[in-house]
Tab-separated table of C-alpha atoms in Angstrom:
chain	number	residue	atom	x	y	z
A	1	MET	CA	-53.816	-55.645	184.146
A	2	LEU	CA	-52.135	-53.854	187.498
A	3	MET	CA	-53.008	-50.314	186.462
A	4	LEU	CA	-56.512	-51.441	185.554
A	5	ARG	CA	-57.085	-53.067	188.631
A	6	SER	CA	-55.890	-50.363	190.314
A	7	ILE	CA	-58.022	-47.615	188.921
A	8	ALA	CA	-60.784	-50.439	189.414
A	9	VAL	CA	-60.440	-50.170	193.163
A	10	ARG	CA	-59.839	-46.791	193.400
A	11	LEU	CA	-63.803	-46.106	191.715
A	12	ILE	CA	-64.554	-48.342	194.700
A	13	MET	CA	-62.648	-47.056	197.256
A	14	GLY	CA	-62.597	-43.279	196.864
A	15	LEU	CA	-59.745	-41.296	197.533
A	16	THR	CA	-56.847	-41.782	199.767
A	17	ASP	CA	-57.072	-40.168	203.220
A	18	GLU	CA	-53.894	-38.736	201.542
A	19	GLU	CA	-55.261	-37.578	198.388
A	20	LYS	CA	-58.343	-36.245	200.850
A	21	TYR	CA	-55.670	-34.595	203.232
A	22	PHE	CA	-53.795	-32.640	200.541
A	23	PHE	CA	-56.588	-30.924	198.331
A	24	ASP	CA	-58.321	-30.056	201.458
A	25	LEU	CA	-54.864	-28.473	202.280
A	26	LEU	CA	-53.819	-26.777	198.867
A	27	GLY	CA	-57.186	-27.107	196.993
A	28	PHE	CA	-55.842	-28.558	194.204
A	29	ALA	CA	-54.653	-31.454	193.137
A	30	ILE	CA	-51.880	-32.606	190.027
A	31	LEU	CA	-52.549	-35.993	188.601
A	32	ARG	CA	-50.108	-37.354	186.374
A	33	ASP	CA	-50.092	-39.197	183.194
A	34	VAL	CA	-53.917	-39.011	183.224
A	35	LEU	CA	-54.152	-39.406	178.878
A	36	PRO	CA	-51.715	-42.063	176.754
A	37	ALA	CA	-49.973	-40.508	174.682
A	38	GLU	CA	-52.532	-41.420	171.555
A	39	GLN	CA	-55.391	-39.909	173.466
A	40	VAL	CA	-53.523	-36.858	173.471
A	41	ALA	CA	-52.733	-36.604	170.064
A	42	ARG	CA	-56.281	-37.493	169.107
A	43	CYS	CA	-57.371	-34.233	171.212
A	44	ASN	CA	-54.767	-32.028	169.534
A	45	GLU	CA	-55.302	-33.949	165.807
A	46	ALA	CA	-59.093	-32.482	166.785
A	47	ILE	CA	-58.183	-29.339	167.331
A	48	ASP	CA	-56.160	-28.815	164.607
A	49	GLU	CA	-58.842	-29.529	162.168
A	50	HIS	CA	-61.040	-27.233	164.114
A	51	ALA	CA	-58.734	-24.316	164.518
A	52	HIS	CA	-60.403	-22.232	162.176
A	53	LEU	CA	-62.747	-21.719	165.202
A	54	LEU	CA	-60.630	-20.396	167.492
A	55	ALA	CA	-61.293	-16.828	168.644
A	56	PRO	CA	-59.997	-14.100	171.244
A	57	HIS	CA	-61.688	-14.485	174.443
A	58	GLU	CA	-64.837	-11.878	174.287
A	59	ARG	CA	-62.502	-10.273	177.854
A	60	ARG	CA	-59.258	-9.167	178.613
A	61	LEU	CA	-58.603	-11.878	180.948
A	62	GLU	CA	-55.657	-9.595	182.391
A	63	GLY	CA	-58.031	-6.987	183.758
A	64	ASP	CA	-55.476	-3.924	184.570
A	65	SER	CA	-52.790	-5.807	185.571
A	66	ARG	CA	-49.437	-4.103	184.027
A	67	THR	CA	-47.349	-7.250	184.273
A	68	LEU	CA	-50.072	-9.809	183.137
A	69	THR	CA	-51.037	-7.759	180.028
A	70	SER	CA	-49.853	-8.238	176.116
A	71	PRO	CA	-51.071	-7.377	172.814
A	72	VAL	CA	-51.176	-11.242	172.031
A	73	ARG	CA	-54.373	-12.278	173.543
A	74	GLN	CA	-55.967	-15.943	174.783
A	75	HIS	CA	-58.186	-18.047	172.124
A	76	TRP	CA	-60.725	-20.313	173.248
A	77	MET	CA	-63.324	-22.605	171.512
A	78	SER	CA	-66.126	-24.396	172.432
A	79	GLY	CA	-68.716	-26.808	170.974
A	80	LEU	CA	-66.450	-29.557	171.008
A	81	LEU	CA	-69.106	-32.518	172.060
A	82	GLY	CA	-71.137	-31.360	169.189
A	83	TRP	CA	-68.111	-31.907	166.298
A	84	GLU	CA	-68.557	-34.752	163.688
A	85	ARG	CA	-67.154	-38.080	164.399
A	86	PRO	CA	-64.262	-38.886	164.959
A	87	TRP	CA	-63.668	-35.397	166.317
A	88	CYS	CA	-65.647	-34.860	168.964
A	89	GLU	CA	-64.873	-38.467	170.338
A	90	PRO	CA	-61.514	-37.951	172.122
A	91	PHE	CA	-63.189	-34.903	174.119
A	92	ARG	CA	-66.949	-37.140	174.995
A	93	ASP	CA	-64.452	-39.500	176.321
A	94	LEU	CA	-63.411	-37.399	178.904
A	95	LEU	CA	-66.880	-36.423	180.363
A	96	VAL	CA	-66.221	-39.455	183.187
A	97	HIS	CA	-62.735	-40.245	183.468
A	98	PRO	CA	-62.008	-43.046	185.641
A	99	ARG	CA	-58.574	-41.083	186.767
A	100	ILE	CA	-61.016	-38.032	187.477
A	101	ASP	CA	-64.471	-39.624	188.947
A	102	PRO	CA	-63.058	-40.493	192.322
A	103	TYR	CA	-62.135	-36.852	193.320
A	104	LEU	CA	-65.632	-35.537	191.808
A	105	LYS	CA	-67.651	-37.918	193.754
A	106	GLU	CA	-65.854	-37.198	197.103
A	107	LEU	CA	-66.081	-33.397	196.407
A	108	GLN	CA	-69.524	-33.410	194.726
A	109	GLY	CA	-70.986	-36.243	195.592
A	110	ASP	CA	-72.327	-38.910	193.338
A	111	GLY	CA	-74.791	-36.790	190.920
A	112	TYR	CA	-71.736	-34.169	189.710
A	113	ARG	CA	-72.850	-32.774	186.159
A	114	ILE	CA	-70.862	-31.143	183.864
A	115	ASN	CA	-71.650	-27.408	184.219
A	116	GLN	CA	-69.782	-25.398	181.317
A	117	GLY	CA	-67.127	-26.798	178.724
A	118	PRO	CA	-65.432	-28.379	177.730
A	119	GLU	CA	-63.191	-25.639	176.121
A	120	ILE	CA	-59.982	-25.334	174.809
A	121	VAL	CA	-58.005	-22.405	175.720
A	122	THR	CA	-54.816	-21.561	173.637
A	123	MET	CA	-51.722	-19.485	173.895
A	124	GLU	CA	-49.099	-18.386	171.737
A	125	LYS	CA	-45.348	-17.207	172.680
A	126	GLY	CA	-46.016	-13.832	174.775
A	127	CYS	CA	-49.641	-14.303	175.361
A	128	ALA	CA	-51.303	-11.885	178.241
A	129	GLY	CA	-52.325	-14.257	181.404
A	130	HIS	CA	-55.482	-14.170	183.670
A	131	TYR	CA	-55.805	-12.207	186.539
A	132	LEU	CA	-55.602	-14.360	190.410
A	133	HIS	CA	-59.456	-14.688	191.480
A	134	GLY	CA	-61.786	-16.889	193.596
A	135	GLY	CA	-60.866	-17.156	197.307
A	136	GLY	CA	-63.381	-17.584	200.706
A	137	VAL	CA	-64.769	-14.318	200.834
A	138	GLU	CA	-64.912	-13.913	196.744
A	139	ARG	CA	-67.593	-16.934	196.803
A	140	PRO	CA	-70.265	-16.130	198.380
A	141	ASP	CA	-72.982	-18.916	197.439
A	142	PHE	CA	-72.512	-22.770	197.199
A	143	THR	CA	-72.010	-22.939	193.537
A	144	GLN	CA	-68.527	-21.785	193.603
A	145	THR	CA	-67.673	-22.239	197.195
A	146	TYR	CA	-65.708	-25.143	199.524
A	147	ARG	CA	-67.017	-25.504	202.594
A	148	TYR	CA	-65.551	-28.824	205.240
A	149	ASN	CA	-68.621	-29.719	207.521
A	150	HIS	CA	-69.295	-33.162	209.156
A	151	GLY	CA	-66.312	-34.479	208.250
A	152	ARG	CA	-66.275	-34.476	204.683
A	153	MET	CA	-65.295	-31.673	201.859
A	154	TYR	CA	-68.062	-29.833	200.014
A	155	CYS	CA	-67.328	-27.780	196.835
A	156	GLY	CA	-69.081	-26.029	194.457
A	157	MET	CA	-67.879	-25.504	191.033
A	158	THR	CA	-64.623	-27.888	190.188
A	159	VAL	CA	-62.103	-27.081	187.328
A	160	VAL	CA	-60.711	-30.177	185.476
A	161	GLU	CA	-57.848	-29.135	183.396
A	162	PHE	CA	-56.380	-31.771	180.643
A	163	MET	CA	-52.829	-31.164	179.450
A	164	LEU	CA	-52.487	-30.994	175.491
A	165	ALA	CA	-48.939	-29.631	175.796
A	166	ASP	CA	-46.227	-29.134	178.484
A	167	GLU	CA	-46.110	-26.162	181.041
A	168	GLY	CA	-42.467	-26.020	182.415
A	169	PRO	CA	-40.807	-24.272	184.385
A	170	GLY	CA	-40.970	-20.806	183.338
A	171	ASP	CA	-43.143	-20.943	180.525
A	172	GLY	CA	-46.341	-19.224	182.575
A	173	GLY	CA	-49.438	-20.543	181.983
A	174	VAL	CA	-52.234	-21.741	185.036
A	175	ALA	CA	-51.028	-20.632	188.828
A	176	ILE	CA	-52.234	-21.022	191.894
A	177	VAL	CA	-52.239	-19.850	195.205
A	178	PRO	CA	-52.114	-23.117	197.403
A	179	GLY	CA	-54.462	-22.817	200.407
A	180	GLY	CA	-56.369	-19.746	198.718
A	181	HIS	CA	-59.658	-21.376	198.793
A	182	LYS	CA	-59.358	-21.000	202.882
A	183	SER	CA	-59.069	-17.185	202.707
A	184	ASN	CA	-61.337	-15.087	204.721
A	185	TYR	CA	-60.441	-11.408	203.391
A	186	PRO	CA	-60.508	-10.061	199.769
A	187	ILE	CA	-57.581	-10.428	197.474
A	188	PRO	CA	-55.528	-7.414	197.408
A	189	GLN	CA	-55.633	-5.761	193.783
A	190	SER	CA	-51.827	-5.743	193.461
A	191	PHE	CA	-51.976	-9.410	194.561
A	192	SER	CA	-54.775	-10.257	192.238
A	193	TYR	CA	-52.835	-8.655	189.299
A	194	TYR	CA	-49.567	-10.178	190.285
A	195	GLU	CA	-48.161	-7.474	190.909
A	196	GLU	CA	-46.416	-7.933	194.591
A	197	HIS	CA	-46.212	-11.255	196.312
A	198	GLN	CA	-45.425	-13.105	193.270
A	199	GLU	CA	-43.534	-15.727	195.405
A	200	LEU	CA	-46.891	-16.814	197.129
A	201	VAL	CA	-48.207	-17.951	193.823
A	202	GLN	CA	-46.982	-21.380	192.229
A	203	GLU	CA	-47.047	-22.069	189.021
A	204	ILE	CA	-47.721	-25.541	188.047
A	205	HIS	CA	-45.517	-27.462	186.014
A	206	VAL	CA	-46.887	-30.257	183.994
A	207	LYS	CA	-46.317	-32.220	180.854
A	208	ALA	CA	-49.047	-33.160	178.178
A	209	GLY	CA	-51.741	-36.157	179.424
A	210	ASP	CA	-51.594	-34.629	183.028
A	211	ALA	CA	-54.594	-32.947	184.802
A	212	VAL	CA	-54.995	-30.898	187.239
A	213	ILE	CA	-58.193	-30.465	189.413
A	214	PHE	CA	-58.886	-27.415	191.487
A	215	THR	CA	-62.125	-26.103	193.456
A	216	GLU	CA	-62.942	-22.556	191.715
A	217	ALA	CA	-62.865	-20.921	194.993
A	218	CYS	CA	-59.021	-21.871	195.161
A	219	THR	CA	-57.263	-18.471	194.277
A	220	HIS	CA	-56.087	-19.013	190.300
A	221	GLY	CA	-55.078	-17.660	186.977
A	222	THR	CA	-52.998	-17.781	183.938
A	223	LEU	CA	-49.311	-16.345	184.209
A	224	PRO	CA	-48.198	-14.705	180.733
A	225	TRP	CA	-47.108	-17.295	178.500
A	226	ASN	CA	-42.891	-17.720	177.482
A	227	ALA	CA	-42.142	-20.685	175.907
A	228	SER	CA	-42.005	-21.238	172.067
A	229	HIS	CA	-44.571	-23.590	171.890
A	230	GLN	CA	-48.267	-23.054	171.723
A	231	ARG	CA	-50.177	-23.892	175.323
A	232	ARG	CA	-53.196	-26.103	174.714
A	233	THR	CA	-55.279	-27.173	177.732
A	234	LEU	CA	-58.693	-28.655	177.939
A	235	ILE	CA	-60.922	-26.698	180.326
A	236	TYR	CA	-64.133	-28.901	181.883
A	237	ARG	CA	-65.944	-27.464	184.728
A	238	TYR	CA	-68.013	-29.734	187.062
A	239	THR	CA	-70.846	-28.608	189.928
A	240	PRO	CA	-73.039	-30.976	192.136
A	241	GLY	CA	-76.086	-32.312	190.304
A	242	SER	CA	-78.409	-29.565	192.348
A	243	ILE	CA	-76.686	-26.606	191.389
A	244	ALA	CA	-75.121	-24.323	187.967
A	245	PHE	CA	-73.464	-21.481	188.359
A	246	GLY	CA	-73.746	-18.523	185.565
A	247	LYS	CA	-75.168	-19.709	182.061
A	248	ASP	CA	-75.802	-24.017	182.371
A	249	GLY	CA	-73.980	-24.805	179.503
A	250	VAL	CA	-75.630	-28.250	179.056
A	251	GLY	CA	-77.820	-25.963	177.287
A	252	ALA	CA	-75.811	-24.845	174.325
A	253	TYR	CA	-75.884	-28.637	172.478
A	254	PRO	CA	-78.713	-29.381	170.634
A	255	GLN	CA	-80.957	-32.796	171.883
A	256	ALA	CA	-79.331	-34.984	169.006
A	257	VAL	CA	-75.752	-34.370	170.515
A	258	ILE	CA	-77.184	-35.297	174.036
A	259	ASP	CA	-78.887	-38.403	172.771
A	260	ASP	CA	-75.864	-39.292	170.664
A	261	LEU	CA	-73.824	-40.080	173.784
A	262	THR	CA	-72.844	-42.704	175.813
A	263	GLU	CA	-75.552	-43.429	179.114
A	264	THR	CA	-72.695	-42.663	181.408
A	265	GLN	CA	-71.659	-39.670	179.312
A	266	ARG	CA	-75.264	-38.662	179.352
A	267	ALA	CA	-76.001	-38.396	183.102
A	268	VAL	CA	-73.185	-36.020	183.661
A	269	MET	CA	-74.872	-33.499	180.672
A	270	ARG	CA	-78.084	-33.083	182.599
A	271	PRO	CA	-79.522	-29.738	183.513
A	272	ALA	CA	-79.148	-29.092	186.775
A	273	GLY	CA	-82.142	-30.637	189.245
A	274	SER	CA	-82.572	-32.957	186.862
C-alpha cells in the first residue's frame, strides 16, 4: 500500500529536484525494480513463444570497429503489440508505466507519444556490439536533441530499455558516456568504435526488472556480450507529441490493434501532431 501511495504521489508531483539534477548531469537514469518478477516472466514467456520471429539486424551495428565486431549477430524483433492475446498484453502494459511516466512528462511534456517500438533485442555469448553514437552536435534537429531552456529540460527522442535479463560487471550490453548529451564536438571515430578512451564509457549494470531511460542525444552504444546467458532488453522510443523521428513506427500497426488498446495506451500510439 505504501508503494502504491508513493507512485501516486510521484505521478502528481513529477520528478524530484535530485532526479532532475542527475538526469541533466548524466543524460540517463537507472530505475530499479520497475517490473516485478512476474511481469518479467510474462514478457520472457511471450518472447519464447515467438522466438522464431527473431532475426539478425539488417545492419552491422558495430560498423568497422575492431573491438566491437563478431560473427555472432544481434537479433531483433518488433510487432509485439500486435501479437495475439495473452502474448501482447505485457508489452502493451509498458506503453505508459507509472515509474517511467514522470520522466517522460518532464522531458517531453504531457503529450508524449511512442515513436518506435517496442522492440526486443537478444544477444548470445560473443555477440557483436553497437558503435557509440549520439552527442550534442550529432543531433542537429529537435527530433533527437537535448536542450535546457527556461528552467526545464527538453528532449527529442528518449529511449526506455526494460531489462529482461541481468547485465552484470564484465557482461557487456548497454553502455553510456555520462554527460555525452552535452558534447559540442563530433565524436572521434576511434572513440565511437570503442578502440580508445574506453575508461570514459560506463557499462550499465542492471538486474532483470530494472529500466534505463536516456536521451537519444547522450552518447551510447552496446558492448559485446560476454555472459553465458542470453541478453534480453525491450526498447521503447518516445518523442514529444508534435514530432517524429525517421519512419513513424505507429503506422506499422493496423487500426484493429490500436482500437484494441486501452484509452491511456491509445493516447501514446497516435501519429505525430495529431
